[in-house]
PDB file of C-alpha atoms in Angstrom:
ATOM      1  CA  UNK A   1     216.288 137.734 265.952  1.00  0.00           C
ATOM      2  CA  UNK A   2     218.262 134.753 267.264  1.00  0.00           C
ATOM      3  CA  UNK A   3     216.420 132.279 269.462  1.00  0.00           C
ATOM      4  CA  UNK A   4     217.846 130.495 272.482  1.00  0.00           C
ATOM      5  CA  UNK A   5     217.640 127.139 270.764  1.00  0.00           C
ATOM      6  CA  UNK A   6     221.141 125.673 270.663  1.00  0.00           C
ATOM      7  CA  UNK A   7     222.704 126.604 267.327  1.00  0.00           C
ATOM      8  CA  UNK A   8     223.834 123.682 265.209  1.00  0.00           C
ATOM      9  CA  UNK A   9     226.730 124.473 262.895  1.00  0.00           C
ATOM     10  CA  UNK A  10     226.685 121.018 261.358  1.00  0.00           C
ATOM     11  CA  UNK A  11     223.023 121.453 260.445  1.00  0.00           C
ATOM     12  CA  UNK A  12     223.744 124.891 258.976  1.00  0.00           C
ATOM     13  CA  UNK A  13     226.640 123.463 256.951  1.00  0.00           C
ATOM     14  CA  UNK A  14     224.510 120.608 255.636  1.00  0.00           C
ATOM     15  CA  UNK A  15     221.697 122.982 254.680  1.00  0.00           C
ATOM     16  CA  UNK A  16     224.157 125.262 252.873  1.00  0.00           C
ATOM     17  CA  UNK A  17     225.798 122.404 250.963  1.00  0.00           C
ATOM     18  CA  UNK A  18     222.426 120.868 250.052  1.00  0.00           C
ATOM     19  CA  UNK A  19     221.061 124.179 248.753  1.00  0.00           C
ATOM     20  CA  UNK A  20     224.271 124.816 246.810  1.00  0.00           C
ATOM     21  CA  UNK A  21     224.176 121.408 245.121  1.00  0.00           C
ATOM     22  CA  UNK A  22     220.463 121.721 244.413  1.00  0.00           C
ATOM     23  CA  UNK A  23     221.076 125.215 243.045  1.00  0.00           C
ATOM     24  CA  UNK A  24     223.599 123.854 240.553  1.00  0.00           C
ATOM     25  CA  UNK A  25     221.180 121.092 239.647  1.00  0.00           C
ATOM     26  CA  UNK A  26     218.376 123.640 239.296  1.00  0.00           C
ATOM     27  CA  UNK A  27     220.361 125.853 236.898  1.00  0.00           C
ATOM     28  CA  UNK A  28     221.318 122.859 234.773  1.00  0.00           C
ATOM     29  CA  UNK A  29     217.756 121.557 234.785  1.00  0.00           C
ATOM     30  CA  UNK A  30     216.225 124.874 233.705  1.00  0.00           C
ATOM     31  CA  UNK A  31     218.875 125.317 230.994  1.00  0.00           C
ATOM     32  CA  UNK A  32     218.188 121.808 229.684  1.00  0.00           C
ATOM     33  CA  UNK A  33     214.432 122.456 229.609  1.00  0.00           C
ATOM     34  CA  UNK A  34     214.902 125.727 227.713  1.00  0.00           C
ATOM     35  CA  UNK A  35     217.132 124.014 225.132  1.00  0.00           C
ATOM     36  CA  UNK A  36     214.838 121.021 224.748  1.00  0.00           C
ATOM     37  CA  UNK A  37     211.502 122.849 224.769  1.00  0.00           C
ATOM     38  CA  UNK A  38     212.815 125.925 222.902  1.00  0.00           C
ATOM     39  CA  UNK A  39     210.635 128.208 225.009  1.00  0.00           C
ATOM     40  CA  UNK A  40     212.229 130.051 227.910  1.00  0.00           C
ATOM     41  CA  UNK A  41     208.898 131.765 228.658  1.00  0.00           C
ATOM     42  CA  UNK A  42     207.099 128.462 229.209  1.00  0.00           C
ATOM     43  CA  UNK A  43     209.858 127.195 231.504  1.00  0.00           C
ATOM     44  CA  UNK A  44     210.054 130.432 233.532  1.00  0.00           C
ATOM     45  CA  UNK A  45     206.273 130.590 233.992  1.00  0.00           C
ATOM     46  CA  UNK A  46     206.083 126.933 235.061  1.00  0.00           C
ATOM     47  CA  UNK A  47     209.018 127.124 237.473  1.00  0.00           C
ATOM     48  CA  UNK A  48     207.950 130.503 238.879  1.00  0.00           C
ATOM     49  CA  UNK A  49     204.347 129.440 239.471  1.00  0.00           C
ATOM     50  CA  UNK A  50     205.345 126.251 241.299  1.00  0.00           C
ATOM     51  CA  UNK A  51     207.922 128.099 243.431  1.00  0.00           C
ATOM     52  CA  UNK A  52     205.461 130.811 244.510  1.00  0.00           C
ATOM     53  CA  UNK A  53     202.773 128.240 245.286  1.00  0.00           C
ATOM     54  CA  UNK A  54     205.102 126.023 247.299  1.00  0.00           C
ATOM     55  CA  UNK A  55     207.091 128.674 249.177  1.00  0.00           C
ATOM     56  CA  UNK A  56     204.462 131.304 249.986  1.00  0.00           C
ATOM     57  CA  UNK A  57     201.525 128.947 250.486  1.00  0.00           C
ATOM     58  CA  UNK A  58     203.294 125.905 251.951  1.00  0.00           C
ATOM     59  CA  UNK A  59     201.594 126.363 255.337  1.00  0.00           C
ATOM     60  CA  UNK A  60     198.109 126.553 253.823  1.00  0.00           C
ATOM     61  CA  UNK A  61     198.766 123.593 251.534  1.00  0.00           C
ATOM     62  CA  UNK A  62     200.002 121.447 254.430  1.00  0.00           C
ATOM     63  CA  UNK A  63     197.095 122.388 256.698  1.00  0.00           C
ATOM     64  CA  UNK A  64     194.563 121.710 253.944  1.00  0.00           C
ATOM     65  CA  UNK A  65     196.094 118.331 253.101  1.00  0.00           C
ATOM     66  CA  UNK A  66     196.219 117.278 256.760  1.00  0.00           C
ATOM     67  CA  UNK A  67     192.759 118.647 257.584  1.00  0.00           C
ATOM     68  CA  UNK A  68     194.266 121.069 260.065  1.00  0.00           C
ATOM     69  CA  UNK A  69     192.727 124.314 261.254  1.00  0.00           C
ATOM     70  CA  UNK A  70     193.979 127.283 263.231  1.00  0.00           C
ATOM     71  CA  UNK A  71     192.752 127.211 266.839  1.00  0.00           C
ATOM     72  CA  UNK A  72     192.492 130.050 269.341  1.00  0.00           C
ATOM     73  CA  UNK A  73     193.499 130.049 272.994  1.00  0.00           C
ATOM     74  CA  UNK A  74     189.899 129.772 274.223  1.00  0.00           C
ATOM     75  CA  UNK A  75     189.464 126.463 272.394  1.00  0.00           C
ATOM     76  CA  UNK A  76     192.803 124.828 273.302  1.00  0.00           C
ATOM     77  CA  UNK A  77     194.092 126.780 276.323  1.00  0.00           C
ATOM     78  CA  UNK A  78     196.670 124.268 277.562  1.00  0.00           C
ATOM     79  CA  UNK A  79     198.106 123.676 274.104  1.00  0.00           C
ATOM     80  CA  UNK A  80     198.560 127.432 273.676  1.00  0.00           C
ATOM     81  CA  UNK A  81     200.056 127.645 277.170  1.00  0.00           C
ATOM     82  CA  UNK A  82     202.750 125.077 276.309  1.00  0.00           C
ATOM     83  CA  UNK A  83     203.621 126.874 273.057  1.00  0.00           C
ATOM     84  CA  UNK A  84     203.699 130.243 274.884  1.00  0.00           C
ATOM     85  CA  UNK A  85     206.038 128.884 277.550  1.00  0.00           C
ATOM     86  CA  UNK A  86     208.426 127.298 275.066  1.00  0.00           C
ATOM     87  CA  UNK A  87     208.519 130.423 272.868  1.00  0.00           C
ATOM     88  CA  UNK A  88     209.273 132.549 275.941  1.00  0.00           C
ATOM     89  CA  UNK A  89     212.104 130.218 276.970  1.00  0.00           C
ATOM     90  CA  UNK A  90     213.457 130.106 273.419  1.00  0.00           C
ATOM     91  CA  UNK A  91     212.971 133.874 272.869  1.00  0.00           C
ATOM     92  CA  UNK A  92     211.283 133.394 269.493  1.00  0.00           C
ATOM     93  CA  UNK A  93     208.041 134.607 267.874  1.00  0.00           C
ATOM     94  CA  UNK A  94     205.003 132.486 268.623  1.00  0.00           C
ATOM     95  CA  UNK A  95     203.851 130.554 265.545  1.00  0.00           C
ATOM     96  CA  UNK A  96     200.238 130.058 264.564  1.00  0.00           C
ATOM     97  CA  UNK A  97     198.828 127.081 266.485  1.00  0.00           C
ATOM     98  CA  UNK A  98     196.723 124.555 264.576  1.00  0.00           C
ATOM     99  CA  UNK A  99     195.066 121.210 265.269  1.00  0.00           C
ATOM    100  CA  UNK A 100     194.273 118.386 262.851  1.00  0.00           C
ATOM    101  CA  UNK A 101     191.388 116.061 263.571  1.00  0.00           C
ATOM    102  CA  UNK A 102     193.399 113.014 262.488  1.00  0.00           C
ATOM    103  CA  UNK A 103     193.689 110.127 264.946  1.00  0.00           C
ATOM    104  CA  UNK A 104     197.274 109.441 263.798  1.00  0.00           C
ATOM    105  CA  UNK A 105     199.482 110.792 266.621  1.00  0.00           C
ATOM    106  CA  UNK A 106     201.834 113.300 265.028  1.00  0.00           C
ATOM    107  CA  UNK A 107     202.872 116.938 264.707  1.00  0.00           C
ATOM    108  CA  UNK A 108     204.535 119.124 262.120  1.00  0.00           C
ATOM    109  CA  UNK A 109     205.828 122.650 261.561  1.00  0.00           C
ATOM    110  CA  UNK A 110     205.646 124.562 258.312  1.00  0.00           C
ATOM    111  CA  UNK A 111     206.021 128.113 257.001  1.00  0.00           C
ATOM    112  CA  UNK A 112     208.560 130.168 255.104  1.00  0.00           C
ATOM    113  CA  UNK A 113     210.153 131.878 258.159  1.00  0.00           C
ATOM    114  CA  UNK A 114     209.725 132.204 261.957  1.00  0.00           C
ATOM    115  CA  UNK A 115     207.291 135.114 261.503  1.00  0.00           C
ATOM    116  CA  UNK A 116     205.051 133.067 259.191  1.00  0.00           C
ATOM    117  CA  UNK A 117     205.240 129.662 260.840  1.00  0.00           C
ATOM    118  CA  UNK A 118     202.541 127.184 261.817  1.00  0.00           C
ATOM    119  CA  UNK A 119     202.841 124.369 264.356  1.00  0.00           C
ATOM    120  CA  UNK A 120     200.137 121.743 264.049  1.00  0.00           C
ATOM    121  CA  UNK A 121     199.359 118.753 266.269  1.00  0.00           C
ATOM    122  CA  UNK A 122     196.794 116.019 265.717  1.00  0.00           C
ATOM    123  CA  UNK A 123     194.029 115.228 268.170  1.00  0.00           C
ATOM    124  CA  UNK A 124     195.472 111.720 268.267  1.00  0.00           C
ATOM    125  CA  UNK A 125     198.713 113.145 269.671  1.00  0.00           C
ATOM    126  CA  UNK A 126     196.957 115.329 272.252  1.00  0.00           C
ATOM    127  CA  UNK A 127     194.937 112.377 273.471  1.00  0.00           C
ATOM    128  CA  UNK A 128     197.922 110.060 273.928  1.00  0.00           C
ATOM    129  CA  UNK A 129     200.721 112.170 275.430  1.00  0.00           C
ATOM    130  CA  UNK A 130     201.452 113.304 278.952  1.00  0.00           C
ATOM    131  CA  UNK A 131     202.105 117.062 279.412  1.00  0.00           C
ATOM    132  CA  UNK A 132     205.910 116.653 279.600  1.00  0.00           C
ATOM    133  CA  UNK A 133     205.890 114.485 276.480  1.00  0.00           C
ATOM    134  CA  UNK A 134     203.772 117.016 274.570  1.00  0.00           C
ATOM    135  CA  UNK A 135     206.200 119.757 275.599  1.00  0.00           C
ATOM    136  CA  UNK A 136     209.095 117.743 274.168  1.00  0.00           C
ATOM    137  CA  UNK A 137     207.302 117.212 270.830  1.00  0.00           C
ATOM    138  CA  UNK A 138     206.385 120.896 270.542  1.00  0.00           C
ATOM    139  CA  UNK A 139     209.958 121.934 271.416  1.00  0.00           C
ATOM    140  CA  UNK A 140     211.145 119.626 268.619  1.00  0.00           C
ATOM    141  CA  UNK A 141     208.816 121.307 266.118  1.00  0.00           C
ATOM    142  CA  UNK A 142     209.689 124.817 267.286  1.00  0.00           C
ATOM    143  CA  UNK A 143     213.386 124.045 266.839  1.00  0.00           C
ATOM    144  CA  UNK A 144     212.704 123.341 263.155  1.00  0.00           C
ATOM    145  CA  UNK A 145     211.242 126.841 262.895  1.00  0.00           C
ATOM    146  CA  UNK A 146     214.088 128.457 264.853  1.00  0.00           C
ATOM    147  CA  UNK A 147     216.786 126.692 262.813  1.00  0.00           C
ATOM    148  CA  UNK A 148     214.939 127.684 259.590  1.00  0.00           C
ATOM    149  CA  UNK A 149     215.283 124.140 258.279  1.00  0.00           C
ATOM    150  CA  UNK A 150     211.523 124.061 257.573  1.00  0.00           C
ATOM    151  CA  UNK A 151     212.022 126.790 254.964  1.00  0.00           C
ATOM    152  CA  UNK A 152     215.140 125.050 253.590  1.00  0.00           C
ATOM    153  CA  UNK A 153     213.289 121.738 253.159  1.00  0.00           C
ATOM    154  CA  UNK A 154     210.433 123.588 251.449  1.00  0.00           C
ATOM    155  CA  UNK A 155     212.807 125.316 249.007  1.00  0.00           C
ATOM    156  CA  UNK A 156     214.873 122.163 248.491  1.00  0.00           C
ATOM    157  CA  UNK A 157     211.845 120.024 247.674  1.00  0.00           C
ATOM    158  CA  UNK A 158     210.701 122.603 245.106  1.00  0.00           C
ATOM    159  CA  UNK A 159     213.070 121.241 242.447  1.00  0.00           C
ATOM    160  CA  UNK A 160     211.808 117.705 242.923  1.00  0.00           C
ATOM    161  CA  UNK A 161     208.215 118.898 242.602  1.00  0.00           C
ATOM    162  CA  UNK A 162     208.977 120.692 239.309  1.00  0.00           C
ATOM    163  CA  UNK A 163     210.856 117.683 237.942  1.00  0.00           C
ATOM    164  CA  UNK A 164     207.997 115.397 238.907  1.00  0.00           C
ATOM    165  CA  UNK A 165     205.456 117.653 237.201  1.00  0.00           C
ATOM    166  CA  UNK A 166     207.553 117.817 234.028  1.00  0.00           C
ATOM    167  CA  UNK A 167     207.889 114.011 233.956  1.00  0.00           C
ATOM    168  CA  UNK A 168     204.117 113.591 234.238  1.00  0.00           C
ATOM    169  CA  UNK A 169     203.374 116.265 231.631  1.00  0.00           C
ATOM    170  CA  UNK A 170     205.895 114.874 229.136  1.00  0.00           C
ATOM    171  CA  UNK A 171     204.804 111.277 229.748  1.00  0.00           C
ATOM    172  CA  UNK A 172     201.117 111.957 229.137  1.00  0.00           C
ATOM    173  CA  UNK A 173     201.940 114.178 226.171  1.00  0.00           C
ATOM    174  CA  UNK A 174     203.938 111.307 224.675  1.00  0.00           C
ATOM    175  CA  UNK A 175     201.289 108.751 225.577  1.00  0.00           C
ATOM    176  CA  UNK A 176     198.246 110.543 224.204  1.00  0.00           C
ATOM    177  CA  UNK A 177     199.824 112.635 221.476  1.00  0.00           C
ATOM    178  CA  UNK A 178     202.358 110.192 220.039  1.00  0.00           C
ATOM    179  CA  UNK A 179     200.383 109.442 216.903  1.00  0.00           C
ATOM    180  CA  UNK A 180     200.288 113.086 215.893  1.00  0.00           C
ATOM    181  CA  UNK A 181     203.948 113.893 216.551  1.00  0.00           C
ATOM    182  CA  UNK A 182     207.013 113.460 214.391  1.00  0.00           C
ATOM    183  CA  UNK A 183     210.050 111.458 215.430  1.00  0.00           C
ATOM    184  CA  UNK A 184     212.087 114.512 216.509  1.00  0.00           C
ATOM    185  CA  UNK A 185     209.364 115.642 218.900  1.00  0.00           C
ATOM    186  CA  UNK A 186     209.173 112.159 220.387  1.00  0.00           C
ATOM    187  CA  UNK A 187     212.941 112.170 220.971  1.00  0.00           C
ATOM    188  CA  UNK A 188     212.740 115.592 222.660  1.00  0.00           C
ATOM    189  CA  UNK A 189     209.933 114.447 224.955  1.00  0.00           C
ATOM    190  CA  UNK A 190     211.781 111.246 225.819  1.00  0.00           C
ATOM    191  CA  UNK A 191     214.895 113.298 226.649  1.00  0.00           C
ATOM    192  CA  UNK A 192     212.849 115.679 228.810  1.00  0.00           C
ATOM    193  CA  UNK A 193     211.458 112.696 230.720  1.00  0.00           C
ATOM    194  CA  UNK A 194     214.944 111.242 231.202  1.00  0.00           C
ATOM    195  CA  UNK A 195     216.510 114.521 232.380  1.00  0.00           C
ATOM    196  CA  UNK A 196     213.587 115.270 234.714  1.00  0.00           C
ATOM    197  CA  UNK A 197     213.655 111.766 236.194  1.00  0.00           C
ATOM    198  CA  UNK A 198     217.403 112.045 236.867  1.00  0.00           C
ATOM    199  CA  UNK A 199     216.958 115.476 238.492  1.00  0.00           C
ATOM    200  CA  UNK A 200     214.117 114.130 240.634  1.00  0.00           C
ATOM    201  CA  UNK A 201     216.219 111.152 241.785  1.00  0.00           C
ATOM    202  CA  UNK A 202     219.238 113.295 242.738  1.00  0.00           C
ATOM    203  CA  UNK A 203     217.145 115.903 244.563  1.00  0.00           C
ATOM    204  CA  UNK A 204     215.260 113.080 246.331  1.00  0.00           C
ATOM    205  CA  UNK A 205     218.491 111.638 247.759  1.00  0.00           C
ATOM    206  CA  UNK A 206     219.905 115.030 248.786  1.00  0.00           C
ATOM    207  CA  UNK A 207     216.692 116.054 250.559  1.00  0.00           C
ATOM    208  CA  UNK A 208     216.352 112.727 252.370  1.00  0.00           C
ATOM    209  CA  UNK A 209     219.926 112.947 253.680  1.00  0.00           C
ATOM    210  CA  UNK A 210     219.328 116.488 254.982  1.00  0.00           C
ATOM    211  CA  UNK A 211     215.951 115.526 256.442  1.00  0.00           C
ATOM    212  CA  UNK A 212     217.406 112.674 258.509  1.00  0.00           C
ATOM    213  CA  UNK A 213     220.038 114.935 260.008  1.00  0.00           C
ATOM    214  CA  UNK A 214     217.645 117.790 260.763  1.00  0.00           C
ATOM    215  CA  UNK A 215     215.439 115.428 262.773  1.00  0.00           C
ATOM    216  CA  UNK A 216     218.394 114.470 264.972  1.00  0.00           C
ATOM    217  CA  UNK A 217     219.274 118.168 265.301  1.00  0.00           C
ATOM    218  CA  UNK A 218     215.706 118.994 266.356  1.00  0.00           C
ATOM    219  CA  UNK A 219     215.725 116.198 268.955  1.00  0.00           C
ATOM    220  CA  UNK A 220     218.989 117.567 270.384  1.00  0.00           C
ATOM    221  CA  UNK A 221     217.769 121.147 270.475  1.00  0.00           C
ATOM    222  CA  UNK A 222     214.450 120.202 272.082  1.00  0.00           C
ATOM    223  CA  UNK A 223     216.109 118.014 274.726  1.00  0.00           C
ATOM    224  CA  UNK A 224     218.561 120.776 275.674  1.00  0.00           C
ATOM    225  CA  UNK A 225     215.896 123.499 275.722  1.00  0.00           C
ATOM    226  CA  UNK A 226     213.487 121.603 277.972  1.00  0.00           C
ATOM    227  CA  UNK A 227     216.192 119.808 279.960  1.00  0.00           C
ATOM    228  CA  UNK A 228     214.093 116.615 279.786  1.00  0.00           C
ATOM    229  CA  UNK A 229     215.340 114.335 277.012  1.00  0.00           C
ATOM    230  CA  UNK A 230     213.643 111.345 278.656  1.00  0.00           C
ATOM    231  CA  UNK A 231     210.234 112.960 278.123  1.00  0.00           C
ATOM    232  CA  UNK A 232     210.998 113.315 274.409  1.00  0.00           C
ATOM    233  CA  UNK A 233     212.200 109.687 274.339  1.00  0.00           C
ATOM    234  CA  UNK A 234     208.929 108.584 275.917  1.00  0.00           C
ATOM    235  CA  UNK A 235     206.943 110.560 273.340  1.00  0.00           C
ATOM    236  CA  UNK A 236     208.941 109.070 270.461  1.00  0.00           C
ATOM    237  CA  UNK A 237     208.449 105.527 271.742  1.00  0.00           C
ATOM    238  CA  UNK A 238     204.751 106.020 272.349  1.00  0.00           C
ATOM    239  CA  UNK A 239     204.003 107.758 269.046  1.00  0.00           C
ATOM    240  CA  UNK A 240     206.087 105.340 266.950  1.00  0.00           C
ATOM    241  CA  UNK A 241     204.412 102.347 268.588  1.00  0.00           C
ATOM    242  CA  UNK A 242     200.914 103.712 268.043  1.00  0.00           C
ATOM    243  CA  UNK A 243     201.596 104.609 264.400  1.00  0.00           C
ATOM    244  CA  UNK A 244     202.878 101.063 263.804  1.00  0.00           C
ATOM    245  CA  UNK A 245     199.433  99.770 264.792  1.00  0.00           C
ATOM    246  CA  UNK A 246     197.587 101.966 262.267  1.00  0.00           C
ATOM    247  CA  UNK A 247     196.779 100.121 258.993  1.00  0.00           C
ATOM    248  CA  UNK A 248     199.099 101.133 256.157  1.00  0.00           C
ATOM    249  CA  UNK A 249     196.160 102.061 253.941  1.00  0.00           C
ATOM    250  CA  UNK A 250     195.141 104.694 256.493  1.00  0.00           C
ATOM    251  CA  UNK A 251     198.640 106.207 256.454  1.00  0.00           C
ATOM    252  CA  UNK A 252     199.061 106.577 252.689  1.00  0.00           C
ATOM    253  CA  UNK A 253     197.623 110.095 252.450  1.00  0.00           C
ATOM    254  CA  UNK A 254     199.847 111.304 255.290  1.00  0.00           C
ATOM    255  CA  UNK A 255     203.047 109.767 253.879  1.00  0.00           C
ATOM    256  CA  UNK A 256     203.410 112.543 251.290  1.00  0.00           C
ATOM    257  CA  UNK A 257     204.254 114.891 254.194  1.00  0.00           C
ATOM    258  CA  UNK A 258     206.659 112.589 256.056  1.00  0.00           C
ATOM    259  CA  UNK A 259     209.554 115.051 255.756  1.00  0.00           C
ATOM    260  CA  UNK A 260     207.652 117.511 257.959  1.00  0.00           C
ATOM    261  CA  UNK A 261     206.384 115.089 260.630  1.00  0.00           C
ATOM    262  CA  UNK A 262     207.691 114.461 264.124  1.00  0.00           C
ATOM    263  CA  UNK A 263     207.629 110.736 263.322  1.00  0.00           C
ATOM    264  CA  UNK A 264     207.182 109.285 259.804  1.00  0.00           C
ATOM    265  CA  UNK A 265     203.798 107.797 258.951  1.00  0.00           C
ATOM    266  CA  UNK A 266     205.274 104.523 257.698  1.00  0.00           C
ATOM    267  CA  UNK A 267     203.947 102.122 260.287  1.00  0.00           C
ATOM    268  CA  UNK A 268     207.278 100.280 260.539  1.00  0.00           C
ATOM    269  CA  UNK A 269     210.958 100.813 261.181  1.00  0.00           C
ATOM    270  CA  UNK A 270     212.937 101.086 257.922  1.00  0.00           C
ATOM    271  CA  UNK A 271     215.269  98.293 256.874  1.00  0.00           C
ATOM    272  CA  UNK A 272     217.505  98.787 253.853  1.00  0.00           C
ATOM    273  CA  UNK A 273     215.148 101.587 252.815  1.00  0.00           C
ATOM    274  CA  UNK A 274     216.490 103.656 255.744  1.00  0.00           C
ATOM    275  CA  UNK A 275     218.889 105.230 253.215  1.00  0.00           C
ATOM    276  CA  UNK A 276     215.836 106.721 251.494  1.00  0.00           C
ATOM    277  CA  UNK A 277     213.914 107.559 254.668  1.00  0.00           C
ATOM    278  CA  UNK A 278     213.038 111.094 255.789  1.00  0.00           C
ATOM    279  CA  UNK A 279     213.837 110.219 259.434  1.00  0.00           C
ATOM    280  CA  UNK A 280     216.600 108.370 261.252  1.00  0.00           C
ATOM    281  CA  UNK A 281     215.584 105.141 262.927  1.00  0.00           C
ATOM    282  CA  UNK A 282     213.868 105.199 266.309  1.00  0.00           C
ATOM    283  CA  UNK A 283     216.911 103.424 267.742  1.00  0.00           C
ATOM    284  CA  UNK A 284     219.230 106.229 266.578  1.00  0.00           C
ATOM    285  CA  UNK A 285     216.990 108.908 268.028  1.00  0.00           C
ATOM    286  CA  UNK A 286     216.609 107.167 271.388  1.00  0.00           C
ATOM    287  CA  UNK A 287     220.354 106.475 271.578  1.00  0.00           C
ATOM    288  CA  UNK A 288     221.153 110.160 271.041  1.00  0.00           C
ATOM    289  CA  UNK A 289     218.606 111.261 273.647  1.00  0.00           C
ATOM    290  CA  UNK A 290     220.026 108.709 276.076  1.00  0.00           C
ATOM    291  CA  UNK A 291     223.500 110.263 275.691  1.00  0.00           C
ATOM    292  CA  UNK A 292     222.098 113.755 276.260  1.00  0.00           C
ATOM    293  CA  UNK A 293     220.211 112.530 279.330  1.00  0.00           C
ATOM    294  CA  UNK A 294     223.434 111.080 280.766  1.00  0.00           C
ATOM    295  CA  UNK A 295     225.308 114.331 280.046  1.00  0.00           C
ATOM    296  CA  UNK A 296     222.637 116.360 281.821  1.00  0.00           C
ATOM    297  CA  UNK A 297     222.453 113.894 284.700  1.00  0.00           C
ATOM    298  CA  UNK A 298     218.707 113.766 284.211  1.00  0.00           C
ATOM    299  CA  UNK A 299     216.567 111.604 286.413  1.00  0.00           C
ATOM    300  CA  UNK A 300     213.617 109.772 284.921  1.00  0.00           C
ATOM    301  CA  UNK A 301     210.632 111.993 284.323  1.00  0.00           C
ATOM    302  CA  UNK A 302     208.066 111.275 287.069  1.00  0.00           C
ATOM    303  CA  UNK A 303     204.684 110.031 285.924  1.00  0.00           C
ATOM    304  CA  UNK A 304     201.751 112.363 286.055  1.00  0.00           C
ATOM    305  CA  UNK A 305     199.180 109.679 286.528  1.00  0.00           C
ATOM    306  CA  UNK A 306     197.425 107.586 283.962  1.00  0.00           C
ATOM    307  CA  UNK A 307     195.684 110.456 282.189  1.00  0.00           C
ATOM    308  CA  UNK A 308     196.938 111.958 278.955  1.00  0.00           C
ATOM    309  CA  UNK A 309     197.095 115.655 278.211  1.00  0.00           C
ATOM    310  CA  UNK A 310     193.320 115.885 278.080  1.00  0.00           C
ATOM    311  CA  UNK A 311     193.374 119.553 279.108  1.00  0.00           C
ATOM    312  CA  UNK A 312     195.389 120.380 276.009  1.00  0.00           C
ATOM    313  CA  UNK A 313     192.293 119.499 274.060  1.00  0.00           C
ATOM    314  CA  UNK A 314     189.154 121.548 273.788  1.00  0.00           C
ATOM    315  CA  UNK A 315     188.102 123.622 276.713  1.00  0.00           C
ATOM    316  CA  UNK A 316     184.963 122.327 278.336  1.00  0.00           C
TER     317      UNK A 316
END
């Protein structure tokens, strides 16, 4: 079923090209492993197990890592109400709604398809945002689900995960078993490490490039669906500023999931490393939303008082 989120042909093209290139890389990588390890069964079992775990259980893995839990309407009535309203406007299935107890203000969407999706927000986000701002963030996350780029990022990152696992396995095998191995085995292991590292680096760059574009696409889709790009701009500014004040050591655990977040848990705007970032810069995102706001002739979103969303939290 097609949602009413604005389709993005450029995003679809980028996802297709990225998956095609990663597919070629994947075939070459598996073939190289089979030749080097001389065991197609070992390679197939390893690759198959990681793929099943990452694709089918990606939502559970993400929720577990981020200390998120599924919440019912009775516990977070206003949060459910916002998701219900947006799903009705977008004509899409309602995802599972979850909340993480983390103070870091953020949100993410995960799941293999729109019928098995989860949208999770942190209590830090609920406490800081006004209702219109929260709606913009949730529309952004729902657009990821509707555009299916959550599933594409999950599948695309699979190759990097496998390559990373192979590098670690081969490295430790070489490190702790070197004295008991002949020279040919050492050469094979060194080659496996080299091939896996190269595959990881290429997949890393391809995924980061796609991730940056999909964030801009989600901002566009959310702004057009809600008709209030300035509310999304306010949320971006507020969340990015608050994350920048969180000590880096407290963000390290969350950084592994940056590709899925509304705003990256880096604590600073990227410099030269922006070419390796999962998100475009805040300036780029605000500039795009400003153009959309001008096109829509949108007036500034009126304040709703000094209180945050409060009611989106637990029911009293």
